[in-house]
Coordinates of C-alpha atoms and ligand atoms in Angstrom, one line a residue:
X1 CA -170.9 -164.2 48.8
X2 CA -169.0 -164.6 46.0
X3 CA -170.1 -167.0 42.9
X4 CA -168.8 -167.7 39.6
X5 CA -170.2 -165.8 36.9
X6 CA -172.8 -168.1 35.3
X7 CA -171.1 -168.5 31.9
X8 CA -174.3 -167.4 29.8
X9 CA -174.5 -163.9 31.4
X10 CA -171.2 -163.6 30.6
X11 CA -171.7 -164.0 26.7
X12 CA -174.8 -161.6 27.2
X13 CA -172.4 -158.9 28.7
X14 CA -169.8 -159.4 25.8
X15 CA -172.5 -159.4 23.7
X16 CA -174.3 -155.9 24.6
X17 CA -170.6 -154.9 24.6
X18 CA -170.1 -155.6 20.9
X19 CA -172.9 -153.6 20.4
X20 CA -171.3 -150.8 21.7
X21 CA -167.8 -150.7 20.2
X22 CA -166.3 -151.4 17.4
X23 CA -165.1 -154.5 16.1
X24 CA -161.2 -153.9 16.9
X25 CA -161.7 -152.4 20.1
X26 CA -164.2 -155.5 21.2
X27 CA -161.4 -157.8 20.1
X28 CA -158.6 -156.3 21.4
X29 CA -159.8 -155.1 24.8
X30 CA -163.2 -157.1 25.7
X31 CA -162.5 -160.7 24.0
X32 CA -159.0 -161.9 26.0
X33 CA -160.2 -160.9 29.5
X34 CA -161.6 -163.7 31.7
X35 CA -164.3 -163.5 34.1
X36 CA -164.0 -164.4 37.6
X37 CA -166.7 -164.3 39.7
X38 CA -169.5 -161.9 41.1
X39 CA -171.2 -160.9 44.4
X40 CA -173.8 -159.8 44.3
X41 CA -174.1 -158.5 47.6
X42 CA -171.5 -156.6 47.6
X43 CA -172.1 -155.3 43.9
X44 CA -169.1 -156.3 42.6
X45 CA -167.8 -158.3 39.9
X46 CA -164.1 -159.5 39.2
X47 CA -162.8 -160.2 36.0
X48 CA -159.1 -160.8 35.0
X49 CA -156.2 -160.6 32.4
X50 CA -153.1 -161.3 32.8
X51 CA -151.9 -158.0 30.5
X52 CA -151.2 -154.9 32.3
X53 CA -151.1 -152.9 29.2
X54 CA -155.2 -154.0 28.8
X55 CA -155.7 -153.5 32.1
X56 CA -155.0 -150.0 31.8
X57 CA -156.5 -149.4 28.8
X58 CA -160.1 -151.1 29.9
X59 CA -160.0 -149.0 33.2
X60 CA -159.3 -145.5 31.8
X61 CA -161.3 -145.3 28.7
X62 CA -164.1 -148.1 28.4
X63 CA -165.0 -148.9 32.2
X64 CA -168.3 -146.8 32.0
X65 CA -169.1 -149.2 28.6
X66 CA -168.3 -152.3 30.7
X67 CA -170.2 -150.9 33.8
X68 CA -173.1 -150.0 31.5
X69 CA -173.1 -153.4 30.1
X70 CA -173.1 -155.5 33.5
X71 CA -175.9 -152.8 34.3
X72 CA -178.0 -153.8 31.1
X73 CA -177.7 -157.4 32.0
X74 CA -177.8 -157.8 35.9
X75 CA -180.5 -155.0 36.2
X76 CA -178.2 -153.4 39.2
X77 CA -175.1 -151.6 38.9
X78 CA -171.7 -153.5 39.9
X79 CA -168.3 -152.0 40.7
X80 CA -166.1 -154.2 38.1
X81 CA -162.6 -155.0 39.5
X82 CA -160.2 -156.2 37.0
X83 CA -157.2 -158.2 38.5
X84 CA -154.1 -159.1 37.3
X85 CA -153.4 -162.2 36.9
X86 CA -150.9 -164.6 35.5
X87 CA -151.4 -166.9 33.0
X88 CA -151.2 -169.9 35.0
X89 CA -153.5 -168.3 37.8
X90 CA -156.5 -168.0 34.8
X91 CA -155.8 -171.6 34.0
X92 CA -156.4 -172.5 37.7
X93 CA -159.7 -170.5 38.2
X94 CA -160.8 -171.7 34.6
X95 CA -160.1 -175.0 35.8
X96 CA -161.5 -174.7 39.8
X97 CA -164.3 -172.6 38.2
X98 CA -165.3 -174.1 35.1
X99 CA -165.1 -170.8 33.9
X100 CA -165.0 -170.7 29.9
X101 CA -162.6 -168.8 27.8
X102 CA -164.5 -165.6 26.3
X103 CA -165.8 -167.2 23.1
X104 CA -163.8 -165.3 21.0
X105 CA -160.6 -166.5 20.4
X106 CA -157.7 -164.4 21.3
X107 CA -155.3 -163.3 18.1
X108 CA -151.4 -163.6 18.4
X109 CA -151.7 -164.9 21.4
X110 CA -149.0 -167.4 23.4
X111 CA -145.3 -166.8 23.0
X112 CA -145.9 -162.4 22.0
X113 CA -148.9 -160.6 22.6
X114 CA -148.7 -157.4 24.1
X115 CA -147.6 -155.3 21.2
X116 CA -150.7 -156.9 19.1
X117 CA -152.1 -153.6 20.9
X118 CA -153.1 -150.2 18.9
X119 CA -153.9 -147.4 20.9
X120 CA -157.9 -146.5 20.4
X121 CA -157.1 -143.3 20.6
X122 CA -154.5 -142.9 17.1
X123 CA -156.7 -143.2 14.5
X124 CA -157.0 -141.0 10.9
X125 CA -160.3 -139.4 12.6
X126 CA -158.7 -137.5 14.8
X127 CA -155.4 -137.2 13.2
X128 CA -155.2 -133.3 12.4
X129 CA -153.9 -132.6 8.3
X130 CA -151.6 -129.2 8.0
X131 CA -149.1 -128.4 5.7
X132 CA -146.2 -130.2 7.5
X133 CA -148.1 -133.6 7.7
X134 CA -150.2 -133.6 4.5
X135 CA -148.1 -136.2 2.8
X136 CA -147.2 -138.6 5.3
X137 CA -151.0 -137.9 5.8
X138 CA -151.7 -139.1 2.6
X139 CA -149.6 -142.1 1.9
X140 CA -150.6 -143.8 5.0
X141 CA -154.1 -143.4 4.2
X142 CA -153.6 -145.1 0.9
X143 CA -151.7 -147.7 2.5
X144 CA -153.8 -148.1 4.7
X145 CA -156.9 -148.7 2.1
X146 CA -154.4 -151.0 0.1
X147 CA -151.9 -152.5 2.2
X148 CA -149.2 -153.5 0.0
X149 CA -150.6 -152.5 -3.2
X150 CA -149.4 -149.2 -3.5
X151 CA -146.4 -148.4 -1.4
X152 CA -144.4 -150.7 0.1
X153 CA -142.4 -150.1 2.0
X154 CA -143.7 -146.8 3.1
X155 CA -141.4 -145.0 5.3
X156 CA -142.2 -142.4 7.6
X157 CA -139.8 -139.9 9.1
X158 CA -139.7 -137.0 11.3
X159 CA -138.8 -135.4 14.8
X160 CA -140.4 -136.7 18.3
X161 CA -143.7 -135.9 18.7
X162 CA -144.9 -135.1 15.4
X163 CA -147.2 -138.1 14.8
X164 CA -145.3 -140.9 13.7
X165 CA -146.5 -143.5 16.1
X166 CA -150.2 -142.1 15.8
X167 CA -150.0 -142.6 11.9
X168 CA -149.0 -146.0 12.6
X169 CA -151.7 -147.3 15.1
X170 CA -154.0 -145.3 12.6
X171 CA -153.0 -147.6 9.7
X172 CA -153.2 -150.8 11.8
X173 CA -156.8 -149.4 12.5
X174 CA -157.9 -148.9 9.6
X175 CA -157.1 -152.6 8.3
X176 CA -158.5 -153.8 11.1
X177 CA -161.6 -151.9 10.8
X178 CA -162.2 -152.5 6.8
X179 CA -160.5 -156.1 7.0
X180 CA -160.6 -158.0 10.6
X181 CA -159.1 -161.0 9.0
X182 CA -155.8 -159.1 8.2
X183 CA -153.0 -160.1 11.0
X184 CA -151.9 -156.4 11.5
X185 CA -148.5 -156.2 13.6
X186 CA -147.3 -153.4 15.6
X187 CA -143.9 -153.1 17.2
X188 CA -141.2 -151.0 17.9
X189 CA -137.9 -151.8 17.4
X190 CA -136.7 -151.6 20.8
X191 CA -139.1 -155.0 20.9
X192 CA -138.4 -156.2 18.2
X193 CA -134.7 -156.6 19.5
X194 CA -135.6 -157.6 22.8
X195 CA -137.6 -160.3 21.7
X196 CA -135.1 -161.3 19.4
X197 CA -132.2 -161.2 22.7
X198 CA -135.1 -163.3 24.4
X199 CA -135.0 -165.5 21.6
X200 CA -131.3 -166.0 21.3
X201 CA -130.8 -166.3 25.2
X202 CA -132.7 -169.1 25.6
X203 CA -129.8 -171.9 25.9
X204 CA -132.0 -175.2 25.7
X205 CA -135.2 -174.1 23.8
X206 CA -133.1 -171.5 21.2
X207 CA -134.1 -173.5 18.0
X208 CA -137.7 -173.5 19.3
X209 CA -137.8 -169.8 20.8
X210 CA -136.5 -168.5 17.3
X211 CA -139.2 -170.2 15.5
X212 CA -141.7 -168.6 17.5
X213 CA -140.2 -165.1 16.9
X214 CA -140.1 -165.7 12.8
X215 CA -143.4 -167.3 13.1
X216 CA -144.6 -163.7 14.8
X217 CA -143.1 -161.5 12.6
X218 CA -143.2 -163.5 9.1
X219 CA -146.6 -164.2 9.3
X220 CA -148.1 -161.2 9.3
X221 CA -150.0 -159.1 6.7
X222 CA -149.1 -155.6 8.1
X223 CA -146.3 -155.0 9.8
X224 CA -145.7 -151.6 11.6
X225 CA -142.1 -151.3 12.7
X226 CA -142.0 -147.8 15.1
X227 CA -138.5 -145.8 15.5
X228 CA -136.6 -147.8 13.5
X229 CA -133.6 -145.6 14.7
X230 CA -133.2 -147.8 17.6
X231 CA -131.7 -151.2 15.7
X232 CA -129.0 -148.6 14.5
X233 CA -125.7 -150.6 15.9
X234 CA -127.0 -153.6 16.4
X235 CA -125.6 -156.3 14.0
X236 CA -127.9 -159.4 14.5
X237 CA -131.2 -157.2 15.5
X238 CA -130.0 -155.4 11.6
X239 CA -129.5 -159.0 10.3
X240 CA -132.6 -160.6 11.2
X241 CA -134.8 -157.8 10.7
X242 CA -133.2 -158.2 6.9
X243 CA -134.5 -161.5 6.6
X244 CA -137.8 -160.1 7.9
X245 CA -138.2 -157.5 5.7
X246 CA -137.2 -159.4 2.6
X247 CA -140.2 -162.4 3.5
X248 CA -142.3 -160.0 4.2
X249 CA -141.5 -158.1 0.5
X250 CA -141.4 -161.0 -1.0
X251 CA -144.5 -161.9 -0.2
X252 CA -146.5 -159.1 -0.9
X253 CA -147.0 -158.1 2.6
X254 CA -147.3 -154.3 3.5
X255 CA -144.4 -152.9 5.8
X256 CA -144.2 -149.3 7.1
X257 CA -141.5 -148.1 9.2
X258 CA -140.8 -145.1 11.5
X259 CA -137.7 -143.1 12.1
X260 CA -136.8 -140.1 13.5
X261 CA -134.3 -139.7 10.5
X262 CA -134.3 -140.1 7.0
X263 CA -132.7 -143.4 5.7
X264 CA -129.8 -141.8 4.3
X265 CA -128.7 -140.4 7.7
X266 CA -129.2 -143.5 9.6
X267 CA -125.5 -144.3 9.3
X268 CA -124.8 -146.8 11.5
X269 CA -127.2 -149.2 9.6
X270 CA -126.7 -152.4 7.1
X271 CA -126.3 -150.2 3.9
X272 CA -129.2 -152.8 2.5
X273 CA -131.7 -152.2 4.9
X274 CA -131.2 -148.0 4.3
X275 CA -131.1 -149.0 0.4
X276 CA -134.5 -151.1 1.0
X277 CA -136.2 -148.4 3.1
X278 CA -136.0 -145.9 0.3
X279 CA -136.9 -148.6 -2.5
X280 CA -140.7 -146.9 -2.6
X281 CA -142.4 -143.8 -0.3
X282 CA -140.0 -142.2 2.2
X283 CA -142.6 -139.4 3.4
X284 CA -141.4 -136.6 6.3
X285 CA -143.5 -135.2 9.1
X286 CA -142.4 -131.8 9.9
X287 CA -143.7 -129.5 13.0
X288 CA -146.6 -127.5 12.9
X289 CA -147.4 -124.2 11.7
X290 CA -149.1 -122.0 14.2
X291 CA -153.0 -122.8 12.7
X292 CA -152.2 -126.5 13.0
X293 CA -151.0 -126.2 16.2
X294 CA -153.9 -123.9 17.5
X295 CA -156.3 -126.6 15.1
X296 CA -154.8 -130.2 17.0
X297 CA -155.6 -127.9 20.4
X298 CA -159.3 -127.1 19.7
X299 CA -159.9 -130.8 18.2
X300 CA -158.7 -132.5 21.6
X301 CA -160.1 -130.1 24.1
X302 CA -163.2 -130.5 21.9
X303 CA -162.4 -134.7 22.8
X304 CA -162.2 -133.7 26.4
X305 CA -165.7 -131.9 26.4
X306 CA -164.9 -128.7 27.4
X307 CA -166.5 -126.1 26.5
X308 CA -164.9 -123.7 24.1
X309 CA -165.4 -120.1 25.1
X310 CA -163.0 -116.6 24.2
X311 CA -161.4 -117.6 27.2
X312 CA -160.8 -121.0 26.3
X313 CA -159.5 -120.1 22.5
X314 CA -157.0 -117.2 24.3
X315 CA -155.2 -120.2 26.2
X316 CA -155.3 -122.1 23.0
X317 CA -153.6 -119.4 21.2
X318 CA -151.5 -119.2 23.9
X319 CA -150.1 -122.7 24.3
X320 CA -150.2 -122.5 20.1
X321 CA -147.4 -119.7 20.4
X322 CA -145.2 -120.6 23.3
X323 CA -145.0 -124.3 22.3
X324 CA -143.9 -125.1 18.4
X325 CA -141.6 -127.8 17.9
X326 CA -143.7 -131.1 19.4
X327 CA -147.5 -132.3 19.8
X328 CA -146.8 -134.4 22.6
X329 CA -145.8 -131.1 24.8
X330 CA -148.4 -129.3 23.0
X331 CA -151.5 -131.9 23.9
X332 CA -149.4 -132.3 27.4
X333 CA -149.7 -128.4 28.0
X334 CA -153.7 -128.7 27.4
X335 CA -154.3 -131.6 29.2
X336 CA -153.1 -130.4 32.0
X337 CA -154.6 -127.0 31.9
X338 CA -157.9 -128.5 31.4
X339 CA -157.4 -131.4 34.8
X340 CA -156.0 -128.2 36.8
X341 CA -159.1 -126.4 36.3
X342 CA -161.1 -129.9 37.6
X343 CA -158.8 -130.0 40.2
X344 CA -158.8 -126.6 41.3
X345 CA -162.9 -126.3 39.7
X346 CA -161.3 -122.7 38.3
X347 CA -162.5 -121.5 34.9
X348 CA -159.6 -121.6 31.9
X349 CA -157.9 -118.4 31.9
X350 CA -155.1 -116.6 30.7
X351 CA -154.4 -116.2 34.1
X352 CA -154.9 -119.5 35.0
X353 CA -152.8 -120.9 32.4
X354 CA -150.1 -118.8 33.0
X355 CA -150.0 -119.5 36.9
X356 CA -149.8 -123.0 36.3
X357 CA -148.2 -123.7 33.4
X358 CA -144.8 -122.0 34.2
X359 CA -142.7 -124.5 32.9
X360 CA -143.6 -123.4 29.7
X361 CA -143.8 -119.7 30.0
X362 CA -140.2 -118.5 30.5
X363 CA -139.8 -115.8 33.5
X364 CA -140.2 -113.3 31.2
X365 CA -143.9 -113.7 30.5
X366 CA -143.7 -113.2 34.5
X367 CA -142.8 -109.7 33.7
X368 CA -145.6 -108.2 33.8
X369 CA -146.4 -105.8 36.3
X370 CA -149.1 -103.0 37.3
X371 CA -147.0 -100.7 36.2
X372 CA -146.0 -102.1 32.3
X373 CA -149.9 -102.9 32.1
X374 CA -150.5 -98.7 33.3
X375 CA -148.1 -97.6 30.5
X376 CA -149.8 -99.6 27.9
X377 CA -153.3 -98.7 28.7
X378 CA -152.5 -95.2 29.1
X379 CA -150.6 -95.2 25.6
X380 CA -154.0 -96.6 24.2
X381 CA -156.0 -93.9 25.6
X382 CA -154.0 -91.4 25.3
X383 CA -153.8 -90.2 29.3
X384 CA -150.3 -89.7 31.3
X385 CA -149.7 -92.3 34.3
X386 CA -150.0 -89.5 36.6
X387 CA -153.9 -88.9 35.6
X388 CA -154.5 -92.7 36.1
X389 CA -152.9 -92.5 39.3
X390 CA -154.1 -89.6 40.5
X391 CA -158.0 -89.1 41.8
X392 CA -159.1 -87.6 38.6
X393 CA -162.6 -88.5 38.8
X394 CA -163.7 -87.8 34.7
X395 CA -165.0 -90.3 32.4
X396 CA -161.6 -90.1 30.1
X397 CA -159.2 -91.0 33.0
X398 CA -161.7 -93.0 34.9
X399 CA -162.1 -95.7 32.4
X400 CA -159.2 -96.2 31.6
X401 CA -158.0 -96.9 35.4
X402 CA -161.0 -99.4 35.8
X403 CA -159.6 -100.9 32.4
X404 CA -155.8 -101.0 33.9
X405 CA -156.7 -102.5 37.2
X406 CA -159.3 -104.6 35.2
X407 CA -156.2 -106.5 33.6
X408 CA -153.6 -106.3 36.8
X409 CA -156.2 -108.7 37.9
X410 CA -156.3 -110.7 34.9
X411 CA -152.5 -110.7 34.6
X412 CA -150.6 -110.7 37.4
X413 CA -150.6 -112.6 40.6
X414 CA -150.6 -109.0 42.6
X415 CA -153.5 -108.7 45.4
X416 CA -156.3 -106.7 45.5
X417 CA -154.9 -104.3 47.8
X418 CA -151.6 -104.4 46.3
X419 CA -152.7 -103.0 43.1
X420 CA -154.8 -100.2 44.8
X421 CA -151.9 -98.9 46.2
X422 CA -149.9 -98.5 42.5
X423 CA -153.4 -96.8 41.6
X424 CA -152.4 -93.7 43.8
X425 CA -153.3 -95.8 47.2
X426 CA -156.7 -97.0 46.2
X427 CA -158.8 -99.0 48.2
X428 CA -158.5 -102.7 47.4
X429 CA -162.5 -102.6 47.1
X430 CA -162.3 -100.0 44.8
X431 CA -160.0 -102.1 42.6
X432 CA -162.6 -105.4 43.3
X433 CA -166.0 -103.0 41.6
X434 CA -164.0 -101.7 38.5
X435 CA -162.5 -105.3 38.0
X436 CA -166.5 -106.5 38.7
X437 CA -167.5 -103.5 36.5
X438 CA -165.1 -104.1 33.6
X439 CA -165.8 -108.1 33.8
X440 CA -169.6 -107.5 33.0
X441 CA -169.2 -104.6 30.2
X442 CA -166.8 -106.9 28.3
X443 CA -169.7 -109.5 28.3
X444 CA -172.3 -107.3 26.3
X445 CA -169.8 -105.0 24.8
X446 CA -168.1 -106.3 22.1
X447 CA -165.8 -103.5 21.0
X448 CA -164.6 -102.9 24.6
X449 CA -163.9 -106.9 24.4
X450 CA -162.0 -106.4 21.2
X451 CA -160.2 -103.7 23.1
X452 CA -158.7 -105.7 26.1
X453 CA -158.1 -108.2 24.2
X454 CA -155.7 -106.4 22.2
X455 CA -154.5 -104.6 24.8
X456 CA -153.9 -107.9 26.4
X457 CA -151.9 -109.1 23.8
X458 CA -149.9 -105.6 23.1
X459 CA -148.7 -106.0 27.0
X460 CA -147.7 -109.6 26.9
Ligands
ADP1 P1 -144.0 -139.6 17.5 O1 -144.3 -141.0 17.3 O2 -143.7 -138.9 16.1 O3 -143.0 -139.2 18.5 P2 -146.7 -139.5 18.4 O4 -147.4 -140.2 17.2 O5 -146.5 -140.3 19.6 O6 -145.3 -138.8 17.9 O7 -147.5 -138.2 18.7 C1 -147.4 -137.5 19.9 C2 -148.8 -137.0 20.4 O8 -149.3 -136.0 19.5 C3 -149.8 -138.1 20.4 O9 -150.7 -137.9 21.4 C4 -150.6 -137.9 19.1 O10 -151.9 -138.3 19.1 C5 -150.5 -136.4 18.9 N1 -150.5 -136.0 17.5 C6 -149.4 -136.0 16.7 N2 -149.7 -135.5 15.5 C7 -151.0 -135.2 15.5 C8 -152.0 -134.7 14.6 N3 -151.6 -134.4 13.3 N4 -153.2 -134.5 14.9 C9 -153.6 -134.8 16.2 N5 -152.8 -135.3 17.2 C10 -151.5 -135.5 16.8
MG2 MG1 -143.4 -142.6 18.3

């Protein structure tokens, strides 16, 4: 049977949650949700927001903290079920349940809220420093320890998926962290301007509706404006962002912006607003060198709790080289890699990787064969093809065929029996031990490792 959820347990569960993350993340994700009711029969309890964005958030990365919580207080484990409701469906079951607000009150709440929202995962912890960020690096972080002290505005340009919007969220963070009482205010401008059409839409309550939206965006002590880009074009979104920008100035208020140009080539846009943008810092994000790229990799599949083995760091390297030019498609690559290998429950491998990541390995990389892995093992050791093929049984031609077949495995998709037969019509069980063979040796032999390793890389 379902009950309410007696309003004191409720407090102790937010409670024993506060304990657990920080500040920000409690208010942002914990404090606005509402609780419903609970049955305890069934083990469940229902809470509800009317933000999907939350929603989301609470059910991918904190519902084990929630669970563990509701555990702590009920003594039992529940299954929690977050609805979604609307606004006016909370009032109702707050009024038909006596249910009580959460007892923190929610920030920026009413007319906007959504945007209020920083990602938990973009902060400077985990943001990775190489020489094609180190700058932008830096001048956020100082921003972010004196907001509008140092630079203001402080504008931040680069390509897609280089780490704008992580920089961003990191900032807001940080002030949040250091200073809860600071209103910190994310948005992109692609909000920014459809609040503002919202705004001007609204016939009967315009003068009222516009209020609101300078109330939102003039009242703030940080305000993070992502891809700026997007107002290019767009006279009264340019006009009333100018007035923004100015109060904001004016005031002392810290603004950082995002593009994925410099000002000076964001042409379409009010020549004041480019001439403001480069009054202070304008700091550029480049891509990655190869060590950064191969660093960002081991720092989130360290996040994802794999472990990192040679076989592991070989994929890393391998995703490092084949994708250069964004960190989104980079992470995506891993990510991936690492749920496949749930999925299928296969080890990370070279093999693996390539098999099932082929978007990003062009057809190409699909080249190999048994026969371009023969020539390059047989270069190495110095033995023709035809001795490797043939049924030579000595030490110097035997070891290197175990080695070959060793890595057809490894590298292409070929079966068993299909690469005894380019061995001189092997059987397919003979191809299985030197592959088992090989596999073992490499474990306690650490030149032979070195060897395939490079050999592995000579053939791709
Ligand atoms: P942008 O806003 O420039 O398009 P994002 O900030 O959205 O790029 O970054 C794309 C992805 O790459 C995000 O998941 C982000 O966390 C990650 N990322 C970008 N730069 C770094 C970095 N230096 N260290 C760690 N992760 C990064
Ligand atoms: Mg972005």
């Amino acid at each position: 049977m379902k009950k309410k959820i007696e309003e004191k347990k409720w407090a102790d569960i937010l409670a024993e949650i506060s304990t657990n993350v920080t500040e920000v993340s409690y208010r942002t994700w914990f404090a606005p949700l509402f609780p419903l009711e609970i049955d305890e029969d069934a083990a469940v309890i229902y809470v509800a927001s009317s933000n999907d964005f939350l929603i989301e958030v609470l059910k991918n990365r904190y519902i084990s903290v929630f669970e563990r919580a509701v555990e702590t207080v009920y003594g039992k484990k529940y299954k929690i079920i977050i609805k979604n409701k609307t606004e006016e469906e909370i009032e109702r079951a707050i009024k038909g349940n006596e249910i009580k607000e959460a007892p923190i009150k929610k920030e920026h709440e009413e007319e906007f809220r959504e945007e209020y929202f920083l990602n938990p995962r973009y902060n400077f912890d985990n943001f990775i420093v190489g020489n094609n960020n180190n700058y932008a690096h830096a001048v956020a972080l100082a921003v972010a320890e004196s907001p509008a002290e140092v630079y203001n505005p402080l504008f931040i340009h680069g390509g897609s998926g280089l780490g704008k919007t992580h920089l961003m969220h990191a900032i807001g963070h940080y002030i949040l962290e250091h200073n809860p009482s600071k209103k910190v205010l994310y948005v992109s401008s692609e909000m920014f301007t459809s609040e503002l059409i919202k705004a001007l839409q609204d016939g009967k309550n315009k003068n009222a509706k516009m209020r609101a939206f300078n109330n939102k965006y003039r009242n703030v002590d940080v305000l993070l404006i992502d891809d700026i880009q997007f107002i290019e074009g767009k006279d009264a979104t340019q006009t009333e962002f100018f007035h923004t920008f100015n109060t904001l100035y004016d005031f002392k208020k810290q603004i950082v912006i995002s593009s994925d140009r410099h000002p000076s080539k964001l042409t379409d846009l009010d020549e004041r607003l480019r001439s403001r943008f480069q009054w202070n810092i304008v700091a550029d994000i480049q891509p990655p060198d190869f060590e950064t790229r191969v660093a960002i990799l081991r720092n989130k599949t360290e996040q994802e709790k794999v472990e990192i083995d040679d076989d592991v760091l070989e994929v890393i390297d391998l995703i490092a080289e084949k994708v250069k030019f964004n960190i989104r498609e980079l992470e995506s690559a891993l990510t991936r890699i690492i749920s496949y290998s749930k999925i299928f429950n296969e080890k990370i491998t070279v093999k693996f990787a390539r098999k099932n990541l082929n978007d990003i390995f062009s057809t190409s990389d699909f080249n190999i064969t048994c026969e371009s892995i023969k020539k390059e093992v047989c270069k190495k050791y110095n033995i023709k093809i035809s001795d490797m093929e043939s049924a030579k049984r000595k030490r110097e031609f035997s070891y290197p065929r175990q080695i070959a077949m060793y890595l057809c495995r490894e590298l292409t998709d070929s079966s068993l029996p299909k690469i005894g037969e380019s061995f001189g019509g092997r059987d397919h069980t003979t191809v299985l031990h030197a592959y088992e063979k090989i596999s073992n040796e490499i474990k306690v032999n650490s030149v032979l490792a070195d060897e395939i390793k490079q050999l592995k890389t000579d053939i791709q």
